[in-house]
Coordinates of C-alpha atoms in Angstrom, one line a residue:
X12 CA 0.0 0.0 0.0
X13 CA 1.5 3.4 -1.0
X14 CA 1.9 6.2 1.6
X15 CA -0.3 8.5 -0.6
X16 CA -3.2 6.0 -0.7
X17 CA -2.9 5.6 3.1
X18 CA -3.1 9.3 3.7
X19 CA -6.2 9.6 1.5
X20 CA -8.0 6.9 3.4
X21 CA -7.1 8.4 6.8
X22 CA -8.4 11.8 5.6
X23 CA -11.7 10.4 4.4
X24 CA -12.2 8.5 7.7
X25 CA -11.6 11.7 9.6
X26 CA -14.1 13.6 7.5
X27 CA -16.7 10.9 7.9
X28 CA -16.3 10.8 11.7
X29 CA -16.5 14.6 11.9
X30 CA -19.7 14.6 10.0
X31 CA -21.1 11.9 12.2
X32 CA -20.3 13.9 15.3
X33 CA -21.9 17.0 13.8
X34 CA -25.1 15.1 13.0
X35 CA -25.4 13.7 16.5
X36 CA -24.8 17.2 17.9
X37 CA -27.5 18.6 15.7
X38 CA -30.0 15.9 16.8
X39 CA -29.1 16.6 20.4
X40 CA -30.0 20.3 19.9
X41 CA -33.3 19.4 18.2
X42 CA -35.0 16.5 19.9
X43 CA -37.6 16.3 17.2
X44 CA -35.1 15.6 14.5
X45 CA -34.9 12.0 13.3
X46 CA -32.5 9.9 11.3
X47 CA -33.7 8.2 8.1
X48 CA -34.0 4.9 10.0
X49 CA -36.2 6.5 12.6
X50 CA -38.7 7.7 10.1
X51 CA -39.0 4.4 8.3
X52 CA -41.7 2.0 9.4
X53 CA -40.7 -1.1 11.4
X54 CA -39.7 -4.0 9.2
X55 CA -42.7 -6.1 8.4
X56 CA -45.2 -3.7 10.1
X57 CA -48.7 -3.6 8.5
X58 CA -47.7 -5.7 5.6
X59 CA -48.4 -9.3 4.7
X60 CA -45.8 -11.9 3.7
X61 CA -46.3 -14.0 0.7
X62 CA -47.0 -16.9 2.9
X63 CA -49.7 -15.0 4.8
X64 CA -51.3 -13.9 1.5
X65 CA -51.3 -17.6 0.4
X66 CA -53.1 -18.4 3.7
X67 CA -55.8 -15.9 3.0
X68 CA -54.8 -13.1 5.4
X69 CA -56.0 -9.6 4.7
X70 CA -55.0 -6.4 6.4
X71 CA -57.7 -4.5 8.3
X72 CA -55.4 -1.5 8.9
X73 CA -53.0 -0.3 6.1
X74 CA -50.8 1.7 8.5
X75 CA -51.4 5.0 6.8
X76 CA -55.2 5.7 7.0
X77 CA -58.4 4.7 8.8
X78 CA -59.8 3.3 5.6
X79 CA -62.2 0.5 6.3
X80 CA -63.1 1.8 9.8
X81 CA -65.8 4.1 11.3
X82 CA -67.0 5.1 14.7
X83 CA -69.8 3.0 16.0
X84 CA -73.2 4.6 15.2
X85 CA -71.4 7.7 14.0
X86 CA -71.1 9.0 17.6
X87 CA -68.2 11.3 16.5
X88 CA -66.1 12.2 13.5
X89 CA -63.3 10.0 15.0
X90 CA -60.6 12.7 15.2
X91 CA -59.2 11.2 18.5
X92 CA -58.4 8.0 16.6
X93 CA -55.2 8.9 14.7
X94 CA -52.7 7.2 12.5
X95 CA -49.2 7.8 13.9
X96 CA -45.9 6.0 12.8
X97 CA -47.7 3.0 11.4
X98 CA -50.1 2.6 14.4
X99 CA -53.8 3.3 15.0
X100 CA -53.8 5.2 18.3
X101 CA -56.5 6.7 20.5
X102 CA -55.4 10.1 21.7
X103 CA -58.0 11.1 24.4
X104 CA -56.6 14.6 24.8
X105 CA -60.0 16.2 25.4
X106 CA -62.9 15.0 27.5
X107 CA -66.5 16.2 27.8
X108 CA -68.9 14.6 30.3
X109 CA -66.3 11.9 30.9
X110 CA -66.1 10.9 27.2
X111 CA -63.4 11.4 24.6
X112 CA -64.0 14.3 22.3
X113 CA -63.8 12.9 18.8
X114 CA -63.6 9.4 20.2
X115 CA -65.9 6.4 20.5
X116 CA -65.4 2.8 19.7
X117 CA -64.0 2.3 16.2
X118 CA -65.2 -0.7 14.2
X119 CA -64.6 -2.3 10.9
X120 CA -66.9 -1.5 7.9
X121 CA -66.9 -5.2 7.1
X122 CA -68.7 -8.0 8.8
X123 CA -66.9 -11.3 9.6
X124 CA -68.0 -14.8 10.4
X125 CA -65.7 -17.8 11.2
X126 CA -62.4 -16.1 11.3
X127 CA -58.9 -15.8 12.8
X128 CA -58.2 -12.2 14.0
X129 CA -54.6 -11.2 14.8
X130 CA -53.3 -7.8 16.0
X131 CA -50.8 -6.2 18.3
X132 CA -51.7 -3.7 21.1
X133 CA -49.9 -1.5 23.6
X134 CA -51.6 0.2 26.5
X135 CA -50.6 3.3 28.4
X136 CA -50.0 3.3 32.2
X137 CA -53.2 2.6 34.1
X138 CA -54.9 2.2 30.8
X139 CA -58.0 0.1 29.8
X140 CA -59.3 -0.9 26.4
X141 CA -60.6 -4.0 24.5
X142 CA -61.0 -5.9 21.3
X143 CA -64.8 -6.3 20.7
X144 CA -66.0 -8.8 18.2
X145 CA -69.3 -10.0 16.6
X146 CA -70.7 -6.6 17.0
X147 CA -74.1 -5.8 15.5
X148 CA -73.9 -2.2 14.1
X149 CA -77.6 -1.5 14.6
X150 CA -79.2 1.7 15.8
X151 CA -81.2 -0.2 18.4
X152 CA -78.0 -0.9 20.3
X153 CA -76.3 2.2 21.9
X154 CA -73.0 0.4 22.5
X155 CA -71.0 -2.3 20.8
X156 CA -70.8 -4.3 24.0
X157 CA -74.5 -4.8 24.0
X158 CA -73.9 -7.4 21.3
X159 CA -70.2 -8.0 21.0
X160 CA -67.8 -9.9 23.2
X161 CA -64.6 -8.4 24.5
X162 CA -61.0 -9.6 24.9
X163 CA -59.7 -7.4 27.6
X164 CA -56.8 -5.0 27.2
X165 CA -55.4 -3.6 30.5
X166 CA -52.5 -2.5 32.6
X167 CA -53.1 -5.2 35.1
X168 CA -50.9 -3.6 37.8
X169 CA -52.0 0.0 37.3
X170 CA -55.7 -0.2 36.6
X171 CA -58.4 -1.1 39.3
X172 CA -59.9 -3.7 37.0
X173 CA -56.7 -5.7 37.4
X174 CA -58.0 -6.7 40.9
X175 CA -61.2 -8.1 39.4
X176 CA -61.5 -11.7 38.4
X177 CA -62.3 -12.0 34.7
X178 CA -61.2 -8.4 34.0
X179 CA -57.5 -8.9 33.5
X180 CA -55.6 -8.6 30.2
X181 CA -56.5 -11.4 27.8
X182 CA -59.7 -12.4 29.6
X183 CA -63.0 -12.8 27.9
X184 CA -64.3 -9.8 29.8
X185 CA -66.5 -10.6 32.7
X186 CA -67.1 -14.1 31.4
X187 CA -63.9 -16.2 31.5
X188 CA -60.6 -15.6 33.1
X189 CA -57.4 -17.0 31.5
X190 CA -55.8 -19.9 33.2
X191 CA -52.4 -18.4 32.6
X192 CA -51.1 -14.8 32.3
X193 CA -49.0 -13.9 29.4
X194 CA -49.3 -10.2 29.2
X195 CA -46.2 -8.1 28.8
X196 CA -45.3 -5.1 31.0
X197 CA -47.2 -1.9 30.3
X198 CA -45.8 0.0 27.4
X199 CA -44.7 -3.2 25.5
X200 CA -46.4 -4.7 22.5
X201 CA -48.7 -7.7 22.9
X202 CA -50.0 -10.0 20.2
X203 CA -53.6 -10.9 20.6
X204 CA -55.5 -13.5 18.5
X205 CA -59.2 -14.3 18.4
X206 CA -60.2 -17.6 16.7
X207 CA -63.9 -18.2 16.1
X208 CA -65.1 -21.1 14.1
X209 CA -68.7 -22.4 14.2
X210 CA -69.1 -21.4 17.9
X211 CA -65.7 -22.6 19.0
X212 CA -63.9 -19.6 20.5
X213 CA -60.2 -19.2 21.4
X214 CA -58.4 -16.1 22.8
X215 CA -54.6 -16.1 22.6
X216 CA -52.2 -13.6 24.1
X217 CA -48.5 -13.7 23.1
X218 CA -48.8 -17.3 21.9
X219 CA -50.5 -18.6 25.0
X220 CA -54.1 -19.9 24.8
X221 CA -56.0 -18.1 27.6
X222 CA -59.6 -18.8 26.8
X223 CA -61.3 -21.7 25.1
X224 CA -65.1 -22.1 25.1
X225 CA -68.1 -22.9 23.0
X226 CA -70.6 -20.2 22.3
X227 CA -74.4 -20.4 22.2
X228 CA -74.8 -23.7 24.1
X229 CA -76.3 -24.2 27.6
X230 CA -73.0 -23.5 29.3
X231 CA -72.5 -20.2 27.4
X232 CA -76.0 -19.0 28.4
X233 CA -75.2 -19.8 32.0
X234 CA -71.9 -17.8 31.7
X235 CA -73.8 -14.8 30.3
X236 CA -76.5 -15.1 33.0
X237 CA -73.8 -14.8 35.7
X238 CA -72.2 -11.7 34.1
X239 CA -73.0 -8.0 33.8
X240 CA -74.4 -8.8 30.4
X241 CA -77.3 -10.7 31.7
X242 CA -79.7 -7.8 31.1
X243 CA -78.6 -7.5 27.4
X244 CA -80.8 -10.1 25.6
X245 CA -78.7 -10.0 22.4
X246 CA -75.3 -10.1 23.9
X247 CA -73.1 -12.8 22.4
X248 CA -75.8 -14.1 20.2
X249 CA -74.8 -13.1 16.7
X250 CA -72.9 -15.6 14.6
X251 CA -71.1 -12.8 12.7
X252 CA -70.4 -9.1 13.1
X253 CA -68.0 -6.2 13.0
X254 CA -64.6 -6.1 14.8
X255 CA -64.1 -3.1 17.2
X256 CA -61.4 -1.4 19.2
X257 CA -62.6 0.2 22.4
X258 CA -62.4 3.8 23.5
X259 CA -62.2 3.5 27.3
X260 CA -60.7 7.0 27.7
X261 CA -57.1 5.9 27.8
X262 CA -54.3 6.0 25.2
X263 CA -53.9 2.7 23.4
X264 CA -52.0 1.7 20.2
X265 CA -52.8 -1.0 17.6
X266 CA -50.8 -2.3 14.6
X267 CA -50.6 -5.3 12.4
X268 CA -54.4 -5.8 12.4
X269 CA -55.2 -8.7 10.1
X270 CA -57.8 -11.4 9.6
X271 CA -58.4 -14.5 7.6
X272 CA -61.5 -16.6 7.0
X273 CA -61.8 -20.0 8.6
X274 CA -63.5 -22.5 6.4

């Protein structure tokens, strides 16, 4: 190696290091500045692999818009539900009469029957939310949970519901408690799955089966009769319905929302 070539390489290395230091210093001065890698979506987020496409999966959230979703019964324009960095997030920054301004439960435009739903969620400290399914979007029902069942989303340690049996994260809310607990610490992402096929229901959290039951039989009717839903005659009765994400007044994030039909 010639001395001239070695000097050129050392000079280029020095310039590169100097520019790197300058970039880091500029970012330190401006905390809102981001590197190119920071602005890119997470690898594989809100996209389907070729294998998933072959299995019949379809995205319910494209990562850039709220296309395919609406607020239940048009209770608001939905401005509190925002798309941010590839996530669908509820931002309850304003409240009126205890309710989120621009909020409300957000549900799919489409109706599903016999399906495998998969999504990831992250809850804020002391937060509460839920995944509601088999909702009947009908004006005679004021709330989605008058018909749809809920897989609980919760900060178990920070929210009062964490002390209530059948109200913890991953439970079929107020109906069946999970035999195990697989929820991750608050602020971390969890993967939830709901599998419903001809009345056979499973709720999975982070790869662990928490709930397995049969809907619409005698045992199911007894479960409902022993819950807070006993005065709602159409709760858990519909074989198909919309998928919903609950506005419980706390910040909650969702991503990788997808579904496939079970035949």
